[in-house]
Amino acid sequence: MYQAPKLSAANPTEFYAELAQQLEGLLFGERNWLANSANFAALLWDQMPDLNWAGFYLVEPATGDLVVGPFQGKPACARIAPGRGVCGTALSENRAQLVPDVHAFPGHIACDAASRSELVIPLMRDGTVIGVLDLDSPLPSRFTPEDQAGLERLLDMLLSSSDF
Ligand code: SME
């Protein structure tokens, strides 16, 4: 049973170190990608304050589009073409997008009108982008470069602990 206390770490380094420990526990003994990515989204949703969406968009090999995967939050756009919105930009540019104000991001796709800031990080597998992690917040400037670095480390753990 998952019974983690709410993290109240004083700084991002400590917060992500504790989150990494919790993730290690969740991933232990399981290599199924769908199960692990679903639990990953749920862990972030449970532990990161001020989120209104947390989850994955995964590349659909037949079309190259991003298709919604495991997530927590309100129902979201099912499909995003490369280059569209924050997620499609992260995919086509193959780099993270840290967006302090989504209203100022040309082409931002408003799945939830409450979203004010967003962080999208590509998932790399054997040199190709296989999807993105997408986090949304109702607060402007919710995400920092420390969040990005901490989450990239957690994503490395997820990818190396899962079979595709
Ligand atoms: N805002 C995203 C779309 C996905 S939802 O936020 C869940 C974007 O512009 O790509």
PDB file of C-alpha atoms and ligand atoms in Angstrom:
ATOM      1  CA  MET A   1       0.000   0.000   0.000  1.00  0.00           C
ATOM      2  CA  TYR A   2       1.220   3.496  -0.831  1.00  0.00           C
ATOM      3  CA  GLN A   3       1.343   5.431   2.408  1.00  0.00           C
ATOM      4  CA  ALA A   4       3.716   8.314   1.915  1.00  0.00           C
ATOM      5  CA  PRO A   5       3.593  11.329   4.167  1.00  0.00           C
ATOM      6  CA  LYS A   6       3.188  14.642   2.352  1.00  0.00           C
ATOM      7  CA  LEU A   7       6.654  15.985   1.664  1.00  0.00           C
ATOM      8  CA  SER A   8       7.451  19.303   3.238  1.00  0.00           C
ATOM      9  CA  ALA A   9      11.086  19.580   2.233  1.00  0.00           C
ATOM     10  CA  ALA A  10      12.635  22.968   2.839  1.00  0.00           C
ATOM     11  CA  ASN A  11      14.322  23.289  -0.546  1.00  0.00           C
ATOM     12  CA  PRO A  12      14.052  21.761  -4.034  1.00  0.00           C
ATOM     13  CA  THR A  13      17.179  19.602  -3.627  1.00  0.00           C
ATOM     14  CA  GLU A  14      15.762  17.961  -0.521  1.00  0.00           C
ATOM     15  CA  PHE A  15      12.269  17.755  -2.017  1.00  0.00           C
ATOM     16  CA  TYR A  16      13.430  15.911  -5.129  1.00  0.00           C
ATOM     17  CA  ALA A  17      15.776  13.660  -3.122  1.00  0.00           C
ATOM     18  CA  GLU A  18      12.809  12.571  -0.989  1.00  0.00           C
ATOM     19  CA  LEU A  19      10.570  12.212  -4.022  1.00  0.00           C
ATOM     20  CA  ALA A  20      13.266  10.031  -5.659  1.00  0.00           C
ATOM     21  CA  GLN A  21      13.197   7.752  -2.605  1.00  0.00           C
ATOM     22  CA  GLN A  22       9.430   7.421  -2.835  1.00  0.00           C
ATOM     23  CA  LEU A  23       9.667   6.714  -6.562  1.00  0.00           C
ATOM     24  CA  GLU A  24      12.291   4.037  -5.965  1.00  0.00           C
ATOM     25  CA  GLY A  25       9.824   2.310  -3.650  1.00  0.00           C
ATOM     26  CA  LEU A  26       7.023   2.532  -6.212  1.00  0.00           C
ATOM     27  CA  LEU A  27       9.188   1.158  -9.028  1.00  0.00           C
ATOM     28  CA  PHE A  28      10.651  -1.677  -6.978  1.00  0.00           C
ATOM     29  CA  GLY A  29       9.831  -5.101  -8.435  1.00  0.00           C
ATOM     30  CA  GLU A  30       7.827  -3.750 -11.396  1.00  0.00           C
ATOM     31  CA  ARG A  31       9.098  -3.120 -14.931  1.00  0.00           C
ATOM     32  CA  ASN A  32       5.799  -2.641 -16.775  1.00  0.00           C
ATOM     33  CA  TRP A  33       5.958   0.771 -18.473  1.00  0.00           C
ATOM     34  CA  LEU A  34       2.232   1.501 -18.295  1.00  0.00           C
ATOM     35  CA  ALA A  35       2.029   0.656 -14.597  1.00  0.00           C
ATOM     36  CA  ASN A  36       5.162   2.614 -13.735  1.00  0.00           C
ATOM     37  CA  SER A  37       4.233   5.716 -15.735  1.00  0.00           C
ATOM     38  CA  ALA A  38       0.724   5.727 -14.229  1.00  0.00           C
ATOM     39  CA  ASN A  39       2.178   5.553 -10.725  1.00  0.00           C
ATOM     40  CA  PHE A  40       4.732   8.223 -11.624  1.00  0.00           C
ATOM     41  CA  ALA A  41       1.953  10.647 -12.606  1.00  0.00           C
ATOM     42  CA  ALA A  42       0.010   9.807  -9.445  1.00  0.00           C
ATOM     43  CA  LEU A  43       3.075  10.362  -7.248  1.00  0.00           C
ATOM     44  CA  LEU A  44       3.715  13.815  -8.707  1.00  0.00           C
ATOM     45  CA  TRP A  45       0.028  14.687  -8.371  1.00  0.00           C
ATOM     46  CA  ASP A  46       0.035  13.570  -4.748  1.00  0.00           C
ATOM     47  CA  GLN A  47       3.254  15.256  -3.700  1.00  0.00           C
ATOM     48  CA  MET A  48       3.785  18.383  -5.811  1.00  0.00           C
ATOM     49  CA  PRO A  49       1.771  21.347  -4.617  1.00  0.00           C
ATOM     50  CA  ASP A  50      -0.214  23.598  -6.945  1.00  0.00           C
ATOM     51  CA  LEU A  51      -0.707  21.333  -9.953  1.00  0.00           C
ATOM     52  CA  ASN A  52      -3.877  21.068 -11.991  1.00  0.00           C
ATOM     53  CA  TRP A  53      -2.583  18.422 -14.407  1.00  0.00           C
ATOM     54  CA  ALA A  54       0.294  15.933 -14.301  1.00  0.00           C
ATOM     55  CA  GLY A  55       0.954  13.236 -16.840  1.00  0.00           C
ATOM     56  CA  PHE A  56       2.244  11.954 -20.116  1.00  0.00           C
ATOM     57  CA  TYR A  57       1.683  12.442 -23.809  1.00  0.00           C
ATOM     58  CA  LEU A  58       3.228   9.601 -25.808  1.00  0.00           C
ATOM     59  CA  VAL A  59       4.340   9.555 -29.426  1.00  0.00           C
ATOM     60  CA  GLU A  60       2.060   7.405 -31.588  1.00  0.00           C
ATOM     61  CA  PRO A  61       4.508   5.754 -33.997  1.00  0.00           C
ATOM     62  CA  ALA A  62       2.019   5.504 -36.892  1.00  0.00           C
ATOM     63  CA  THR A  63       1.287   9.258 -36.993  1.00  0.00           C
ATOM     64  CA  GLY A  64       4.075  10.924 -35.007  1.00  0.00           C
ATOM     65  CA  ASP A  65       1.397  12.700 -32.964  1.00  0.00           C
ATOM     66  CA  LEU A  66       1.401  12.941 -29.179  1.00  0.00           C
ATOM     67  CA  VAL A  67      -1.478  10.990 -27.660  1.00  0.00           C
ATOM     68  CA  VAL A  68      -2.528  11.385 -24.059  1.00  0.00           C
ATOM     69  CA  GLY A  69      -1.204   8.710 -21.687  1.00  0.00           C
ATOM     70  CA  PRO A  70      -1.372   8.107 -17.941  1.00  0.00           C
ATOM     71  CA  PHE A  71      -2.239  11.303 -16.086  1.00  0.00           C
ATOM     72  CA  GLN A  72      -3.998  12.897 -13.133  1.00  0.00           C
ATOM     73  CA  GLY A  73      -6.270  15.898 -13.476  1.00  0.00           C
ATOM     74  CA  LYS A  74      -9.165  16.867 -15.699  1.00  0.00           C
ATOM     75  CA  PRO A  75      -9.764  15.080 -19.009  1.00  0.00           C
ATOM     76  CA  ALA A  76      -7.428  16.598 -21.591  1.00  0.00           C
ATOM     77  CA  CYS A  77      -6.916  16.951 -25.345  1.00  0.00           C
ATOM     78  CA  ALA A  78      -6.393  13.437 -26.663  1.00  0.00           C
ATOM     79  CA  ARG A  79      -4.038  14.245 -29.536  1.00  0.00           C
ATOM     80  CA  ILE A  80      -1.455  16.950 -30.196  1.00  0.00           C
ATOM     81  CA  ALA A  81       0.414  17.293 -33.487  1.00  0.00           C
ATOM     82  CA  PRO A  82       4.185  17.909 -33.437  1.00  0.00           C
ATOM     83  CA  GLY A  83       4.942  21.633 -33.180  1.00  0.00           C
ATOM     84  CA  ARG A  84       1.526  22.447 -31.689  1.00  0.00           C
ATOM     85  CA  GLY A  85       1.227  23.970 -28.214  1.00  0.00           C
ATOM     86  CA  VAL A  86       3.792  23.587 -25.479  1.00  0.00           C
ATOM     87  CA  CYS A  87       3.872  19.785 -25.681  1.00  0.00           C
ATOM     88  CA  GLY A  88       4.203  19.671 -29.469  1.00  0.00           C
ATOM     89  CA  THR A  89       6.986  22.277 -29.293  1.00  0.00           C
ATOM     90  CA  ALA A  90       8.899  20.204 -26.706  1.00  0.00           C
ATOM     91  CA  LEU A  91       8.545  17.235 -29.073  1.00  0.00           C
ATOM     92  CA  SER A  92       9.610  18.957 -32.274  1.00  0.00           C
ATOM     93  CA  GLU A  93      12.456  20.926 -30.662  1.00  0.00           C
ATOM     94  CA  ASN A  94      13.428  17.983 -28.439  1.00  0.00           C
ATOM     95  CA  ARG A  95      13.923  20.192 -25.423  1.00  0.00           C
ATOM     96  CA  ALA A  96      12.109  21.062 -22.233  1.00  0.00           C
ATOM     97  CA  GLN A  97       9.713  24.010 -22.214  1.00  0.00           C
ATOM     98  CA  LEU A  98       9.504  25.978 -18.977  1.00  0.00           C
ATOM     99  CA  VAL A  99       6.625  28.394 -19.492  1.00  0.00           C
ATOM    100  CA  PRO A 100       6.040  30.937 -16.700  1.00  0.00           C
ATOM    101  CA  ASP A 101       2.919  32.371 -18.382  1.00  0.00           C
ATOM    102  CA  VAL A 102       1.009  30.123 -20.757  1.00  0.00           C
ATOM    103  CA  HIS A 103      -1.002  33.082 -22.050  1.00  0.00           C
ATOM    104  CA  ALA A 104       2.225  34.483 -23.482  1.00  0.00           C
ATOM    105  CA  PHE A 105       3.129  31.216 -25.262  1.00  0.00           C
ATOM    106  CA  PRO A 106       2.016  31.380 -28.905  1.00  0.00           C
ATOM    107  CA  GLY A 107      -0.230  28.419 -29.682  1.00  0.00           C
ATOM    108  CA  HIS A 108      -0.639  27.219 -26.110  1.00  0.00           C
ATOM    109  CA  ILE A 109      -3.433  24.623 -26.012  1.00  0.00           C
ATOM    110  CA  ALA A 110      -5.751  25.433 -23.115  1.00  0.00           C
ATOM    111  CA  CYS A 111      -7.067  22.029 -22.037  1.00  0.00           C
ATOM    112  CA  ASP A 112      -8.027  23.652 -18.721  1.00  0.00           C
ATOM    113  CA  ALA A 113      -8.695  27.392 -18.555  1.00  0.00           C
ATOM    114  CA  ALA A 114      -7.255  27.402 -15.018  1.00  0.00           C
ATOM    115  CA  SER A 115      -3.709  26.676 -16.235  1.00  0.00           C
ATOM    116  CA  ARG A 116      -1.302  29.592 -15.873  1.00  0.00           C
ATOM    117  CA  SER A 117       2.157  28.013 -16.087  1.00  0.00           C
ATOM    118  CA  GLU A 118       3.519  24.800 -17.534  1.00  0.00           C
ATOM    119  CA  LEU A 119       6.594  22.576 -17.647  1.00  0.00           C
ATOM    120  CA  VAL A 120       7.045  20.010 -20.402  1.00  0.00           C
ATOM    121  CA  ILE A 121      10.022  17.635 -20.503  1.00  0.00           C
ATOM    122  CA  PRO A 122      10.770  15.252 -23.395  1.00  0.00           C
ATOM    123  CA  LEU A 123      11.210  11.545 -22.643  1.00  0.00           C
ATOM    124  CA  MET A 124      14.222  10.166 -24.457  1.00  0.00           C
ATOM    125  CA  ARG A 125      14.679   6.482 -25.190  1.00  0.00           C
ATOM    126  CA  ASP A 126      17.672   5.273 -27.265  1.00  0.00           C
ATOM    127  CA  GLY A 127      18.165   8.738 -28.750  1.00  0.00           C
ATOM    128  CA  THR A 128      14.507   9.286 -29.805  1.00  0.00           C
ATOM    129  CA  VAL A 129      11.732  11.244 -28.133  1.00  0.00           C
ATOM    130  CA  ILE A 130       9.014   8.783 -27.155  1.00  0.00           C
ATOM    131  CA  GLY A 131       6.775  11.293 -25.407  1.00  0.00           C
ATOM    132  CA  VAL A 132       6.691  14.147 -22.932  1.00  0.00           C
ATOM    133  CA  LEU A 133       5.922  14.710 -19.270  1.00  0.00           C
ATOM    134  CA  ASP A 134       3.494  17.621 -18.931  1.00  0.00           C
ATOM    135  CA  LEU A 135       2.834  19.516 -15.702  1.00  0.00           C
ATOM    136  CA  ASP A 136       0.349  22.386 -15.443  1.00  0.00           C
ATOM    137  CA  SER A 137      -0.286  24.788 -12.598  1.00  0.00           C
ATOM    138  CA  PRO A 138      -2.974  27.338 -11.830  1.00  0.00           C
ATOM    139  CA  LEU A 139      -0.209  29.582 -10.450  1.00  0.00           C
ATOM    140  CA  PRO A 140       1.925  31.772 -12.713  1.00  0.00           C
ATOM    141  CA  SER A 141       5.666  30.945 -12.637  1.00  0.00           C
ATOM    142  CA  ARG A 142       5.034  27.769 -10.624  1.00  0.00           C
ATOM    143  CA  PHE A 143       7.982  25.857 -12.131  1.00  0.00           C
ATOM    144  CA  THR A 144      11.699  26.582 -11.810  1.00  0.00           C
ATOM    145  CA  PRO A 145      14.877  25.206 -13.383  1.00  0.00           C
ATOM    146  CA  GLU A 146      15.316  23.239 -10.130  1.00  0.00           C
ATOM    147  CA  ASP A 147      11.959  21.542 -10.781  1.00  0.00           C
ATOM    148  CA  GLN A 148      13.085  20.715 -14.290  1.00  0.00           C
ATOM    149  CA  ALA A 149      16.388  19.228 -13.073  1.00  0.00           C
ATOM    150  CA  GLY A 150      14.690  17.247 -10.282  1.00  0.00           C
ATOM    151  CA  LEU A 151      12.025  15.885 -12.619  1.00  0.00           C
ATOM    152  CA  GLU A 152      14.585  14.959 -15.295  1.00  0.00           C
ATOM    153  CA  ARG A 153      16.326  12.840 -12.678  1.00  0.00           C
ATOM    154  CA  LEU A 154      13.036  11.154 -11.725  1.00  0.00           C
ATOM    155  CA  LEU A 155      12.271  10.518 -15.402  1.00  0.00           C
ATOM    156  CA  ASP A 156      15.683   8.862 -15.847  1.00  0.00           C
ATOM    157  CA  MET A 157      14.767   6.534 -12.978  1.00  0.00           C
ATOM    158  CA  LEU A 158      11.377   5.775 -14.559  1.00  0.00           C
ATOM    159  CA  LEU A 159      12.841   5.031 -17.981  1.00  0.00           C
ATOM    160  CA  SER A 160      15.692   2.859 -16.731  1.00  0.00           C
ATOM    161  CA  SER A 161      13.311   0.891 -14.486  1.00  0.00           C
ATOM    162  CA  SER A 162      10.707   0.128 -17.162  1.00  0.00           C
ATOM    163  CA  ASP A 163      10.496  -2.188 -20.189  1.00  0.00           C
ATOM    164  CA  PHE A 164       8.773  -1.032 -23.356  1.00  0.00           C
TER     165      PHE A 164
HETATM  166  N1  SME B   1      -1.226  22.895 -22.560  1.00  0.00           N
HETATM  167  C1  SME B   1      -0.685  21.826 -23.350  1.00  0.00           C
HETATM  168  C2  SME B   1      -1.740  20.838 -23.761  1.00  0.00           C
HETATM  169  C3  SME B   1      -1.887  19.707 -22.825  1.00  0.00           C
HETATM  170  S1  SME B   1      -2.790  20.087 -21.455  1.00  0.00           S
HETATM  171  O1  SME B   1      -2.107  21.162 -20.729  1.00  0.00           O
HETATM  172  C4  SME B   1      -2.935  18.771 -20.469  1.00  0.00           C
HETATM  173  C5  SME B   1       0.010  22.384 -24.577  1.00  0.00           C
HETATM  174  O2  SME B   1      -0.097  23.568 -24.893  1.00  0.00           O
HETATM  175  O3  SME B   1       0.667  21.589 -25.234  1.00  0.00           O
END
